[in-house]
Short mmCIF file of C-alpha atoms and ligand atoms in Angstrom, two decimals:
data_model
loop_
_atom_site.label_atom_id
_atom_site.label_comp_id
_atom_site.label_asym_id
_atom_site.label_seq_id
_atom_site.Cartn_x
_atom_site.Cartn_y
_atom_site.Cartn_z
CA UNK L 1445 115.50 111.19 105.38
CA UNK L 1446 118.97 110.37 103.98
CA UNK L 1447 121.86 113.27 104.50
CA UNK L 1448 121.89 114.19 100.85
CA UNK L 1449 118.05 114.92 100.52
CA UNK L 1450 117.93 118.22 101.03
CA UNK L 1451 120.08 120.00 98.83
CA UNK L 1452 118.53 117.13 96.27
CA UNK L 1453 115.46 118.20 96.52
CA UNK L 1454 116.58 122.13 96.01
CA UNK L 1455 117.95 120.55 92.67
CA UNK L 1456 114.53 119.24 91.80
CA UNK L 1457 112.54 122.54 92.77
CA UNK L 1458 115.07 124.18 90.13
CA UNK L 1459 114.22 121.93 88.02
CA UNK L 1460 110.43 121.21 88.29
CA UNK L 1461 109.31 124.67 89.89
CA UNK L 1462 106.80 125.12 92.57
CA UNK L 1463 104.00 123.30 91.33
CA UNK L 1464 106.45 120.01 90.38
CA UNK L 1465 107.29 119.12 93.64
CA UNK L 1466 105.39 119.28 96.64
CA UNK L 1467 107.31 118.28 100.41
CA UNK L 1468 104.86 120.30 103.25
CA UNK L 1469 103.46 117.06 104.94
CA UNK L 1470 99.99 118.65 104.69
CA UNK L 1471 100.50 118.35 101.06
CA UNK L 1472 102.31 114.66 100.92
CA UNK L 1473 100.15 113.45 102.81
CA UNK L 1474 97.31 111.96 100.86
CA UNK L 1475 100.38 110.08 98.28
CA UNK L 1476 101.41 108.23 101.65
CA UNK L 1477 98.34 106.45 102.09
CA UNK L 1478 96.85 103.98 99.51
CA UNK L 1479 93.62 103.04 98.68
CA UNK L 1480 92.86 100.37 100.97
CA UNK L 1481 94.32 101.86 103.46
CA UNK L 1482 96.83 99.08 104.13
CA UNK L 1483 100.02 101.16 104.40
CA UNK L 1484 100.33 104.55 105.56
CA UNK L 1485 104.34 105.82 104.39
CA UNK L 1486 106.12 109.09 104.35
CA UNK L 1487 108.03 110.96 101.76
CA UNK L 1488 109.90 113.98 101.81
CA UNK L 1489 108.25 114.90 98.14
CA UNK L 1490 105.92 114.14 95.75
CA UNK L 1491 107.50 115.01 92.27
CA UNK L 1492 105.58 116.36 89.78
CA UNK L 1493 107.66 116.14 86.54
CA UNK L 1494 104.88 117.49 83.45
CA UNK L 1495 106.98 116.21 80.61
CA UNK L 1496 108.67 113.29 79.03
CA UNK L 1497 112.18 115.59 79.42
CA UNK L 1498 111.65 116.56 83.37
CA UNK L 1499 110.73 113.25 84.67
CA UNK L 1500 113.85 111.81 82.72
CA UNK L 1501 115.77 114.68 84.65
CA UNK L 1502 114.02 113.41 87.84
CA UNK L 1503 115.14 110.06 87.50
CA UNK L 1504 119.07 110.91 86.43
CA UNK L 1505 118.92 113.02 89.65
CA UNK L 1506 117.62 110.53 91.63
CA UNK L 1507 119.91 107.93 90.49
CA UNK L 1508 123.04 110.00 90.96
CA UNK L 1509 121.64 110.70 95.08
CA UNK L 1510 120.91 107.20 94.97
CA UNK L 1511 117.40 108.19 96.17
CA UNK L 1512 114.10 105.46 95.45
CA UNK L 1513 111.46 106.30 93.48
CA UNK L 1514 107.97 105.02 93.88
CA UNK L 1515 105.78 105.48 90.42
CA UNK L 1516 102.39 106.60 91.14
CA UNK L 1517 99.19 107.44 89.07
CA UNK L 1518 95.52 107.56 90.36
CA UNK L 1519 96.80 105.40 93.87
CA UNK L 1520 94.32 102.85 93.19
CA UNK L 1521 96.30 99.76 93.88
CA UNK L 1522 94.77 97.09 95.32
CA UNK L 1523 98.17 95.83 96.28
CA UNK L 1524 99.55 98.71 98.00
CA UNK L 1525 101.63 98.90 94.44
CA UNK L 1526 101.95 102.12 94.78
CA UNK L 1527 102.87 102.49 98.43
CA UNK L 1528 106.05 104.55 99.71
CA UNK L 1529 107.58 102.97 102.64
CA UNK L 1530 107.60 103.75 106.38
CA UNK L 1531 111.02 105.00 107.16
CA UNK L 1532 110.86 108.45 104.73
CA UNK L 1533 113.19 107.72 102.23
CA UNK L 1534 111.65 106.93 99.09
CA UNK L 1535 110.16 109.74 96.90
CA UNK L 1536 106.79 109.87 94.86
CA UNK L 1537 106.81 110.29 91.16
CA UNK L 1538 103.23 111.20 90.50
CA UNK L 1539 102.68 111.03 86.56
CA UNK L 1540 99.22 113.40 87.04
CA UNK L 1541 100.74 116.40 85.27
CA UNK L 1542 101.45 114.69 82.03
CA UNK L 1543 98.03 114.38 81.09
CA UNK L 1544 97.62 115.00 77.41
CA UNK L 1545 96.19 112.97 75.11
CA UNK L 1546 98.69 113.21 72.09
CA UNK L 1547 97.00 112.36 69.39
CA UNK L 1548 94.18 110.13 67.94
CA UNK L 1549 94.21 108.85 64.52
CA UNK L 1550 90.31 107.01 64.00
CA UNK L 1551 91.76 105.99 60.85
CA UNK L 1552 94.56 103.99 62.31
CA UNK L 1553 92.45 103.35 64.98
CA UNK L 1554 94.98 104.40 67.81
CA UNK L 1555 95.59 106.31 70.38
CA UNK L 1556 99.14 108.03 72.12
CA UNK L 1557 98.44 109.64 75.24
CA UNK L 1558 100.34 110.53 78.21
CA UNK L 1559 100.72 108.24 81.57
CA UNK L 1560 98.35 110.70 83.63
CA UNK L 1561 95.40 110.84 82.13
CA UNK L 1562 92.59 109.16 83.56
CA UNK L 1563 91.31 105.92 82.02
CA UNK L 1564 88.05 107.52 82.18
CA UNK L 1565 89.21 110.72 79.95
CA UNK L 1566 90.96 108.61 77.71
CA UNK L 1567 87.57 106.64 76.88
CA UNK L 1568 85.80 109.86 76.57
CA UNK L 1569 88.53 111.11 74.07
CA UNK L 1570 87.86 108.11 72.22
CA UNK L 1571 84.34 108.64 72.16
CA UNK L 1572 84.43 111.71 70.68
CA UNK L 1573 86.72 110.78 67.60
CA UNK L 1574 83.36 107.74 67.46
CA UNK L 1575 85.79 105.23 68.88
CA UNK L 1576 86.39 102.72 71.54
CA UNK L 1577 88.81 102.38 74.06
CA UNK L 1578 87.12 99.23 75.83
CA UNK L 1579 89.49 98.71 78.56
CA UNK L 1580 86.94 99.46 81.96
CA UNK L 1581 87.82 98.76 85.26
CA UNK L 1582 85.81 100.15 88.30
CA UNK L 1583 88.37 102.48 89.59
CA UNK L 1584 88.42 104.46 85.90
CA UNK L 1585 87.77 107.80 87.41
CA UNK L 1586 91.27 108.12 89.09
CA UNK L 1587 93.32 105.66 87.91
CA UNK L 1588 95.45 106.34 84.90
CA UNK L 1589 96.97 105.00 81.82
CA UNK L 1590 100.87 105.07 82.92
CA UNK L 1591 99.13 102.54 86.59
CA UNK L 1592 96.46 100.84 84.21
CA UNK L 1593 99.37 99.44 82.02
CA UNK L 1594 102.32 99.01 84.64
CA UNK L 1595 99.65 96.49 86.65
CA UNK L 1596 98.41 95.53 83.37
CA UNK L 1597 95.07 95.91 84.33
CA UNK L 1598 91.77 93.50 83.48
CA UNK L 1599 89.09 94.97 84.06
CA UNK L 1600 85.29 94.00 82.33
CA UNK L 1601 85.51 93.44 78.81
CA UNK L 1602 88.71 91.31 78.91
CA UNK L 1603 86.32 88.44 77.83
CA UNK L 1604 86.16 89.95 74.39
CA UNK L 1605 89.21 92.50 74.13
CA UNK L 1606 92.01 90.80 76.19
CA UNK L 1607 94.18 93.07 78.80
CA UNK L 1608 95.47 95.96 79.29
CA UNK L 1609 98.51 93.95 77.62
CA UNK L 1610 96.68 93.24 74.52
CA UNK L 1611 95.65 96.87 73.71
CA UNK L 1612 99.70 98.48 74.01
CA UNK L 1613 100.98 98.92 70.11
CA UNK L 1614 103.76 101.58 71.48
CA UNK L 1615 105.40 102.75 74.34
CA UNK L 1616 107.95 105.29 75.58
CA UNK L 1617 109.57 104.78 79.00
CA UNK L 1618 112.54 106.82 80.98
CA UNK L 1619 114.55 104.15 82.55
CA UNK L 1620 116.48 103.59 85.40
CA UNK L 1621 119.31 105.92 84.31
CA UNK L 1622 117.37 108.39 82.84
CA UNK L 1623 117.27 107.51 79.33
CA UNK L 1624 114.58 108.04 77.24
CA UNK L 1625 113.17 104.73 75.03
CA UNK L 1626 110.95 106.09 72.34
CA UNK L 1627 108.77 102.91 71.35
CA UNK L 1628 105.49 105.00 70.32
CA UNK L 1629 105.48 102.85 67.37
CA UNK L 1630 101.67 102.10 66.17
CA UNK L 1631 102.03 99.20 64.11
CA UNK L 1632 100.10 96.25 64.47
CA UNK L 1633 103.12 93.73 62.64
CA UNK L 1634 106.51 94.68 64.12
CA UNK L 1635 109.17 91.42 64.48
CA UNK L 1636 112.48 93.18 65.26
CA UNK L 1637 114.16 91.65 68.19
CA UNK L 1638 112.09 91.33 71.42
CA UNK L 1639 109.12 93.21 72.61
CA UNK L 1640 110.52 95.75 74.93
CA UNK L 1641 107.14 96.83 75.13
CA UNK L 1642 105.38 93.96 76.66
CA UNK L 1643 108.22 93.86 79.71
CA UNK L 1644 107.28 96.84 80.89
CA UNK L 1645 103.64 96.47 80.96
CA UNK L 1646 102.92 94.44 83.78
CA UNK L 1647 106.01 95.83 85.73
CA UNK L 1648 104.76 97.82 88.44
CA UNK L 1649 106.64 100.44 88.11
CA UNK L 1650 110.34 98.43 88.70
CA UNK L 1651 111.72 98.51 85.57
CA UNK L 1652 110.90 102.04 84.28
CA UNK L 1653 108.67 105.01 84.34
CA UNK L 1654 105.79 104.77 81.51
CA UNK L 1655 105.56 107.96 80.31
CA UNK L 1656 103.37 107.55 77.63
CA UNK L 1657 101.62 105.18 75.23
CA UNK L 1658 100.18 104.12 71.80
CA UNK L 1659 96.43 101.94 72.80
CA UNK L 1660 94.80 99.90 70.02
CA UNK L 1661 91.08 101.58 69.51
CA UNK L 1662 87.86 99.68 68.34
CA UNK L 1663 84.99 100.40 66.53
CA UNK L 1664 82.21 102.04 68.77
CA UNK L 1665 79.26 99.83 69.56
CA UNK L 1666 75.97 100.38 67.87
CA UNK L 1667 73.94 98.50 69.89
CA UNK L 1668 74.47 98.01 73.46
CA UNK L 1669 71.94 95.56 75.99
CA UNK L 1670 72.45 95.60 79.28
CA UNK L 1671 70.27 92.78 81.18
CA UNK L 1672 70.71 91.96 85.46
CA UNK L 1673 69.78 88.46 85.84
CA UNK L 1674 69.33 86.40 88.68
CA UNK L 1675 70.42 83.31 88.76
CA UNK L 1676 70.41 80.30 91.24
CA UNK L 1677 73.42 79.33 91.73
CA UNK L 1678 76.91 80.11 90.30
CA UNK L 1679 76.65 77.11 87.95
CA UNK L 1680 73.45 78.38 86.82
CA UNK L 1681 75.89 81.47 86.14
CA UNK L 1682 78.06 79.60 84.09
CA UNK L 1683 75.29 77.98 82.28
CA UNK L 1684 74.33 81.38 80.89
CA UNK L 1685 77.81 82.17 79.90
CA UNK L 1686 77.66 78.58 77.78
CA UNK L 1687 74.35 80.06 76.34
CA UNK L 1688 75.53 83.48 75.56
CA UNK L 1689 78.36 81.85 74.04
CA UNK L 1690 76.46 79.19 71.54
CA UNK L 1691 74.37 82.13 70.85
CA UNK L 1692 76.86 84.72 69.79
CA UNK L 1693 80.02 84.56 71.25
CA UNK L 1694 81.27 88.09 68.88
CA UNK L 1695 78.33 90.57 71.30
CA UNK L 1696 79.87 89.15 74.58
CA UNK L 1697 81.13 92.88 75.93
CA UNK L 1698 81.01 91.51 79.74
CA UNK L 1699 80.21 88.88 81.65
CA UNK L 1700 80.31 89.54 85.40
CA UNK L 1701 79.11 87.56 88.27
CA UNK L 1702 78.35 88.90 91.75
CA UNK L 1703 76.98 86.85 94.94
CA UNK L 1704 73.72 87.48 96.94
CA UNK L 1705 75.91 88.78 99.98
CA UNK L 1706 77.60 91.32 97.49
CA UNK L 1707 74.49 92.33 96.30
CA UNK L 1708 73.31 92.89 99.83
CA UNK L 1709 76.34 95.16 101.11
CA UNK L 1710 76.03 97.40 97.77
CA UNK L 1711 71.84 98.04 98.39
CA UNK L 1712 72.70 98.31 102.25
CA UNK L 1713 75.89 100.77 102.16
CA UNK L 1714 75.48 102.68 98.57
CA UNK L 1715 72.94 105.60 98.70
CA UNK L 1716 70.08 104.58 95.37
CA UNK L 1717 71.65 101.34 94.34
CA UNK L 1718 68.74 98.52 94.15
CA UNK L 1719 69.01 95.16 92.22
CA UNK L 1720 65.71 96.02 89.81
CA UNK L 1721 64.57 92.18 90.27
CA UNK L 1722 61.64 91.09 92.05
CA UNK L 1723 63.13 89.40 94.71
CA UNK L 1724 67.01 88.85 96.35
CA UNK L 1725 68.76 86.21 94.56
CA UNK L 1726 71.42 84.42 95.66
CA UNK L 1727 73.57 84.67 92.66
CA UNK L 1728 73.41 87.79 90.00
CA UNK L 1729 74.74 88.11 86.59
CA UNK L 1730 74.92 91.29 84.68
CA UNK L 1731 75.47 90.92 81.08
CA UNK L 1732 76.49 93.57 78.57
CA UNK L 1733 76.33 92.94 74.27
CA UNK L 1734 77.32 94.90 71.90
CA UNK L 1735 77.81 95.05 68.36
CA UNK L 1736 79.72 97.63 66.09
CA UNK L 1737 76.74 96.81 63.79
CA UNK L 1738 73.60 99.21 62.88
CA UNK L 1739 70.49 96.99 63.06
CA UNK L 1740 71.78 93.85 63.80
CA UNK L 1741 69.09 93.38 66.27
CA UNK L 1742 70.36 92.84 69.66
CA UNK L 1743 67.45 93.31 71.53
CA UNK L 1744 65.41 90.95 70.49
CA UNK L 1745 68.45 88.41 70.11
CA UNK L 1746 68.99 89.03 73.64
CA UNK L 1747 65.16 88.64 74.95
CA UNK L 1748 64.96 85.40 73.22
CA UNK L 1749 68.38 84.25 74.90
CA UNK L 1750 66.89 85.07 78.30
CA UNK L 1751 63.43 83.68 77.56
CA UNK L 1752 65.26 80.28 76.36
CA UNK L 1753 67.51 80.50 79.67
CA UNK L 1754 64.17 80.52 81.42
CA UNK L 1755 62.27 78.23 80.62
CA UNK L 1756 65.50 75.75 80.87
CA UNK L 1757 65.87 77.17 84.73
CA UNK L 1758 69.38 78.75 84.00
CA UNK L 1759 67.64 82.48 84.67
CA UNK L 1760 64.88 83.01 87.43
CA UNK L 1761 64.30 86.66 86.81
CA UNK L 1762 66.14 89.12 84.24
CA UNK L 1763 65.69 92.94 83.69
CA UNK L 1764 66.81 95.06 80.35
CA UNK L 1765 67.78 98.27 80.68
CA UNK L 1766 65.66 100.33 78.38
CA UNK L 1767 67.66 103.15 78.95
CA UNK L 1768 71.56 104.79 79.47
CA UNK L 1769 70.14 105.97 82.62
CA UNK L 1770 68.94 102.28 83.21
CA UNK L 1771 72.32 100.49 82.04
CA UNK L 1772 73.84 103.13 84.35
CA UNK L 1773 71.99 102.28 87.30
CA UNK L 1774 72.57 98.70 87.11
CA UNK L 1775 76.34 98.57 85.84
CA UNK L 1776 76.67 100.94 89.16
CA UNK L 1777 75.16 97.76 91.31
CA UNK L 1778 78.44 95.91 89.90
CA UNK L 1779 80.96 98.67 90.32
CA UNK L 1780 80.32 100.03 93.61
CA UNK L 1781 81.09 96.30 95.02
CA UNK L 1782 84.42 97.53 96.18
CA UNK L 1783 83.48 100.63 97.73
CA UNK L 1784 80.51 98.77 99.89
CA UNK L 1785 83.00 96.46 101.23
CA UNK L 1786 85.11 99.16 101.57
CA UNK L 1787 82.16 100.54 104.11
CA UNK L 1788 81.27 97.26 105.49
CA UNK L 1789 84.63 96.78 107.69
CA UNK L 1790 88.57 95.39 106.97
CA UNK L 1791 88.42 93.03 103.66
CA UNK L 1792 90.99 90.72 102.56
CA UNK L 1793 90.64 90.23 98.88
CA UNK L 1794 91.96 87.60 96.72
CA UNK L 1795 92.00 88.24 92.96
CA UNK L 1796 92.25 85.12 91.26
CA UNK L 1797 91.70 83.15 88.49
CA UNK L 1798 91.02 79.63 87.10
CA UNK L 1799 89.91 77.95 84.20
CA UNK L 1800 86.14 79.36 83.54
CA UNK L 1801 84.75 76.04 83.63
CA UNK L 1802 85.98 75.61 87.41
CA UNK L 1803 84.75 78.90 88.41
CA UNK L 1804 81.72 77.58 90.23
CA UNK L 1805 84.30 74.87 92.30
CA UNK L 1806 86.34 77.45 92.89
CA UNK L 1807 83.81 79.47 94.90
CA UNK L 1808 82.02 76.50 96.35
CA UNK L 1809 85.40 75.80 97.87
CA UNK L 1810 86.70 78.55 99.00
CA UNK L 1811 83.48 79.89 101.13
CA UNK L 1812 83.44 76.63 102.35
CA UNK L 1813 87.44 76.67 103.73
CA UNK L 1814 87.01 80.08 104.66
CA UNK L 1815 83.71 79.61 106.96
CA UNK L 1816 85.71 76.92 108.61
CA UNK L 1817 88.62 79.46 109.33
CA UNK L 1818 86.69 82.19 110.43
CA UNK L 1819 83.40 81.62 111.37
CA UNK L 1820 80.95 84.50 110.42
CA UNK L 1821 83.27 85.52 107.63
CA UNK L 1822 81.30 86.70 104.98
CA UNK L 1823 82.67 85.80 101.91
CA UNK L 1824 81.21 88.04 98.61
CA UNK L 1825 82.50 86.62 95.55
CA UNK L 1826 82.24 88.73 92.25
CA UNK L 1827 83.87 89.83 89.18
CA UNK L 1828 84.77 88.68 85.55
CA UNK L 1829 83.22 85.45 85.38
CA UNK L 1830 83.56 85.30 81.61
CA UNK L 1831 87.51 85.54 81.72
CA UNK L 1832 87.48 83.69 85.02
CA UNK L 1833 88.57 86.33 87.33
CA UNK L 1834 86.87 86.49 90.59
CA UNK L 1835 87.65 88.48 93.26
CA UNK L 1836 87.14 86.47 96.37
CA UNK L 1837 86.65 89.14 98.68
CA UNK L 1838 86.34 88.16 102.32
CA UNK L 1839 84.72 90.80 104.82
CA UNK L 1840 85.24 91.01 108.43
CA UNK L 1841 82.23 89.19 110.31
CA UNK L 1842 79.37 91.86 111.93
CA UNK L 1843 81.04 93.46 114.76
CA UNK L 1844 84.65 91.90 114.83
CA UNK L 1845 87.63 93.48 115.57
CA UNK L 1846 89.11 95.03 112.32
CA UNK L 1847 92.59 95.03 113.10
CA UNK L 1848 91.94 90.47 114.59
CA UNK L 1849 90.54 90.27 111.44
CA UNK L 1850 93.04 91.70 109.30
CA UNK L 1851 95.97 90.01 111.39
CA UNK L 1852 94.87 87.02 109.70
CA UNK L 1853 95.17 88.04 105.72
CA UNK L 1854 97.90 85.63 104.77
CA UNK L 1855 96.19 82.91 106.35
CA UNK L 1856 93.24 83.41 104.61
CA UNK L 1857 94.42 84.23 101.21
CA UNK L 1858 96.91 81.27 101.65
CA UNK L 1859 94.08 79.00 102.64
CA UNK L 1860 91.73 80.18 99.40
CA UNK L 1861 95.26 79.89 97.25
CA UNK L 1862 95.42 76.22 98.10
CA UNK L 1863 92.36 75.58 96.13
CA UNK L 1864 93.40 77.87 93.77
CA UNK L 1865 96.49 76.30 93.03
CA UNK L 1866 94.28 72.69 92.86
CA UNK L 1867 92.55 74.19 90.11
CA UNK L 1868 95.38 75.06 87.96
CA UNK L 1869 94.57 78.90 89.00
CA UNK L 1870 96.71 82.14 89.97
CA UNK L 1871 96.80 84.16 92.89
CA UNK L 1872 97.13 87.41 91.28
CA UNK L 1873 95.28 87.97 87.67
CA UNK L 1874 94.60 91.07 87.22
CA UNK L 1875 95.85 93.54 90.29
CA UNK L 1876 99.20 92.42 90.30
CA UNK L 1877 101.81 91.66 93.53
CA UNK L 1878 102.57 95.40 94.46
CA UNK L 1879 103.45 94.90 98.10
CA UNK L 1880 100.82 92.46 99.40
CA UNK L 1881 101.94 89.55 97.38
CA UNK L 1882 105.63 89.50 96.87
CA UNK L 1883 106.00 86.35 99.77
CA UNK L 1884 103.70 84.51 97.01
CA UNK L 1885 105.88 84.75 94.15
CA UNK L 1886 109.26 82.07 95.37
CA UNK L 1887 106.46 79.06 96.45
CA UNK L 1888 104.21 80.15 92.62
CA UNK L 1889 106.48 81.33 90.93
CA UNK L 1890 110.36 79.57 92.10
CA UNK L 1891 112.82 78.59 90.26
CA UNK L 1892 113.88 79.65 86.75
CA UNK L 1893 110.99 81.69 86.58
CA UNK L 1894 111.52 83.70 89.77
CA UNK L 1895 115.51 83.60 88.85
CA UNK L 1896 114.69 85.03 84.95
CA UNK L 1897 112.95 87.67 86.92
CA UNK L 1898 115.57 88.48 89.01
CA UNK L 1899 118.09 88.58 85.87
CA UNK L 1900 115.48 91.38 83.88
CA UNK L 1901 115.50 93.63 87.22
CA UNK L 1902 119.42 93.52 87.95
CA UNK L 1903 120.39 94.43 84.40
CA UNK L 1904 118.00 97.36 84.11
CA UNK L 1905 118.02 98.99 87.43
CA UNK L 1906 121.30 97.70 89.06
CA UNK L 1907 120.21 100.03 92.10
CA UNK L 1908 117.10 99.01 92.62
CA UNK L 1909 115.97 102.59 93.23
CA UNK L 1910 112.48 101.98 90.95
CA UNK L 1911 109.41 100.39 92.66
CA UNK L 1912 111.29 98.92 95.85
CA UNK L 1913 109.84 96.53 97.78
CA UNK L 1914 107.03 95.43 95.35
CA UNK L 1915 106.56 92.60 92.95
CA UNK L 1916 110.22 90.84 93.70
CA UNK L 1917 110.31 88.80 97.50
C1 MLT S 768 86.71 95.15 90.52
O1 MLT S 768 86.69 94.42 89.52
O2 MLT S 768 85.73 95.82 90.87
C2 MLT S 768 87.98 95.22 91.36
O3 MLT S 768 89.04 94.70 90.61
C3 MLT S 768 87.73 94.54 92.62
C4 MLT S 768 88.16 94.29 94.00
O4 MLT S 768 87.71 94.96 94.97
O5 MLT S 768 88.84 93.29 94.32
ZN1 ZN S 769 88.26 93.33 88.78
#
C-alpha cells in the first residue's frame, strides 16, 4: 500500500461514511477476485460512492494521492476487466450504490438510469412502463449498466437491435480529474462536434467513470416463439438463419447456435436442464421471433418455416415452446453454457467474430487446429450465430491438469486467432480486452490505430490512474 493511503482513505470515510467504503479484507475480498477466477488482487478499499457528486469527489481525491482506480459493476468480466492488481495499490470503485433508475419516458421511448443497476432490473423497469430494453446477455442478473456499456456489451438480440453501442442516446461521466460531463441528452439527431458519448462506451473503464445513462427503448413484443432445433451440422445452422431471413428478416429476436458437446456439459453439470428433442444432436439452434404486432401470426409463420426447413434437411427435429415456462426452460439450455464449463474444469475462451457466412469455416477450423494442439481438448462452440459471434470456448480434456492446461491460453487463443484473422474476423467482439487481451491489440490493432488510441488516453487521464493495466499493451 503506498505511504499516503491511509490518511487518504480517512478522507474518503469522511466523505462516503461507513457504508461507502469498505477496507476489512473479509469484506474486500470477494471485489479481488473476478469471475473466472483468473486473477485474484488486493485492495486496501472498495469505494462505494452513491451519487453522481461523491464518486466525482472520489476521483478528485484519488487523483490528487495519485492513487488508481479500478471501475467495477456486477464483476462479470470475461476479461478480468475489472480486475485490481496483485501488489495492493489500486482501489475499487464499485458503482452498486447508484442504482436508481431515473426516469422513463414510454413516450420518448427512453430510459436514464444510474451505472449500478442491474441489466436485469433495468429490463424489468422497462417492462413495466410496456417497454423494451432488448439488450440480454447471460450474465444480466449481476452485471450492470455503467460494465454493460464500458465493455459495450453484445449479448443475444444484437442480430436485430445492434450493441450495447447502438442503444446509448446520453451519457454523464466523472472524468479523470473529477469533472462532471453531463451528456444525458435523449435525442435521437444531435450533430454538434464529436460524439463524446460513443468514446466512452467501449472504454473499459480508462477514460472515465459512467455514472449514468440515457438507453433507447423499443416497443414490447406481442408475440414471442421460441423453437430448439437440431440441426446437423453448423452449415445446416446457417442454412436456417438464410431461411429465417428470406422469411422475415423484421421477427429475427435471436439467433444462437450451440454445439453437441455444449449441449452435453449443460444436461450433465446443470441440475433440470434437458434439450426437449428426441435424440442428442450434434449441432442445436435456438431461435427466438418476435413482433411488436397483435395478431400477426407468428406461430403458424414459424411452424411452416420449420416444416419447410424439414423436409429440405436443414432441421432434423424442432420443439416450440408452448409456454413462458417452456421458452424459459429452453433459453436456460443456452444461458447456463458458461456456468457448465465453468463446472467442467479451466476454459480458455475466445470470443470472436467473422463474417456470418464464414461462421461454419470458422468452427470447422478451429476444432480442427485445436485437437491437433491439445489432444482431448474439447472444444464447445456457441453463441450469436446470427451476428457472427461465437464464443470458441475450449475446455480442459477429462482429467487434465487445470493449471497445464491453462499454462497454455495464449497458445491456444493465438492458434484459433490465426484463422480468425484468415477470415477477416476479430479476436475480441463483444467482451472486450480487459486484462487478458491487451498483448493482442499492437500485432491487430498497430500502427495509427493503436497510436490514435494512445493519443485519446494521454489527453484525458495524463496519470493513467483509471482502468490500469487493461485494454492498452
Ligand atoms: C455468452 O454469450 O453466454 C457469454 O458471452 C459467453 C462465454 O462464456 O464466453
Ligand atoms: Zn456472448
Amino acid at each position: 500500500m503506498a505511504a499516503n493511503y491511509p490518511a487518504l482513505i480517512d478522507r474518503l470515510r469522511q466523505r462516503l461514511g461507513p457504508t461507502g467504503i469498505l477496507s476489512d479484507p473479509a469484506d474486500t475480498e470477494p471485489y479481488c477476485e473476478d469471475w473466472r477466477r483468473l486473477y485474484r488482487g488486493r485492495t486496501a478499499a472498495v469505494l462505494r460512492p452513491a451519487a453522481t457528486a461523491e464518486v466525482a469527489e472520489v476521483v478528485r481525491l484519488c487523483a490528487k494521492a495519485g492513487a488508481p482506480l479500478v471501475p467495477m459493476g456486477g464483476n462479470t468480466s470475461m476479461v478480468g476487466g475489472a480486475a485490481v492488481s496483485e501488489d495492493g495499490a489500486q482501489f475499487v470503485l464499485s458503482l452498486q450504490r447508484m442504482n436508481r433508475v431515473r426516469e422513463i419516458d414510454p413516450l420518448d421511448m427512453t430510459m436514464a438510469i444510474e451505472a449500478g443497476v442491474t441489466l436485469k432490473a433495468a429490463q424489468f423497469a422497462a417492462e413495466d412502463a410496456d417497454c423494451l430494453l432488448p439488450l440480454s446477455i447471460s450474465s444480466e442478473g449481476s452485471a450492470q449498466i455503467g460494465g454493460v456499456l464500458a465493455t459495450n456489451a453484445g449479448g443475444n438480440n444484437t442480430v436485430r437491435y445492434g450493441n450495447a453501442r447502438d442503444l446509448v442516446l446520453g451519457l454523464e461521466v466523472v472524468l479523470p480529474d473529477g469533472q462532471v460531463w453531463n451528456g444525458l441528452r435523449r435525442l435521437h439527431k444531435d450533430n454538434t462536434g464529436y460524439c463524446l458519448r460513443q468514446l466512452f462506451v467501449g472504454s473499459e473503464g480508462t477514460l472515465g467513470i459512467i455514472t449514468a445513462a440515457v438507453l433507447k427503448l423499443f416497443p414490447r413484443p406481442r408475440e414471442v416463439e421460441v423453437a430448439l432445433c437440431a440441426v446437423a451440422s453448423p452449415e445446416a445452422a446457417l442454412a436456417l438463419f438464410q431461411a429465417c431471413r428470406e422469411h422475415d428478416p423484421a421477427a429475427i429476436q435471436a439467433f444462437e447456435y450451440m454445439s453437441g458437446a455444449g449441449m452435453a456439459l449443460v444436461e450433465r453439470f446443470i441440475p433440470d436442464a434437458k434439450p426437449p428433442v428426441a435424440a442428442p444432436a450434434t449441432d442445436y439452434v435456438l431461435l427466438e421471433l418476435a413482433t411488436p404486432r397483435r395478431g400477426a401470426g407468428l406461430r403458424p409463420a414459424l411452424e411452416q418455416l420449420l416444416a419447410t426447413a424439414m423436409e429440405r434437411g436443414i432441421v432434423n427435429d424442432a420443439v416450440i415452446a408452448e409456454s413462458g415456462a417452456q421458452r424459459a426452460a429452453i433459453w436456460k439450455l443456452r444461458e447456463e453454457h458458461s456456468e457448465a464449463q465453468k463446472r467442467a474444469g479451466a476454459s480458455v475462451k475466445n470470443d470472436i467474430s467473422v463474417p456470418v457466412s464464414k461462421v461454419p469455416e470458422l468452427i470447422r477450423r478451429a476444432t480442427d487446429v485445436c485437437e491437433r494442439l491439445v489432444p482431448g481438448i474439447r472444444c464447445v462452440p456457441f453463441g450469436h450465430l446470427g451476428d457472427g459471434n461465437i464464443h470458441f470456448n475450449l475446455v480442459q480434456p477429462e482429467g487434465a491438469d487445470p493449471a497445464a492446461f491453462m499454462a497454455r491460453d495464449h497458445e491456444l487463443m493465438d492458434a484459433v486467432n490465426e484463422v480468425v484473422r484468415d477470415l477477416d474476423g476479430s479476436f475480441s467482439a463483444e467482451h472486450g480486452i480487459g486484462r487478458l487481451k491487451p498483448y493482442m491489440m499492437p500485432d491487430w490493432r498497430g500502427g495509427a490505430e493503436l497510436d490514435l488510441m494512445r493519443r485519446i488516453k494521454a489527453a484525458l487521464d495524463p496519470g493513467g490512474l483509471l482502468n490500469p493495466g487493461k485494454l492498452l499493451p
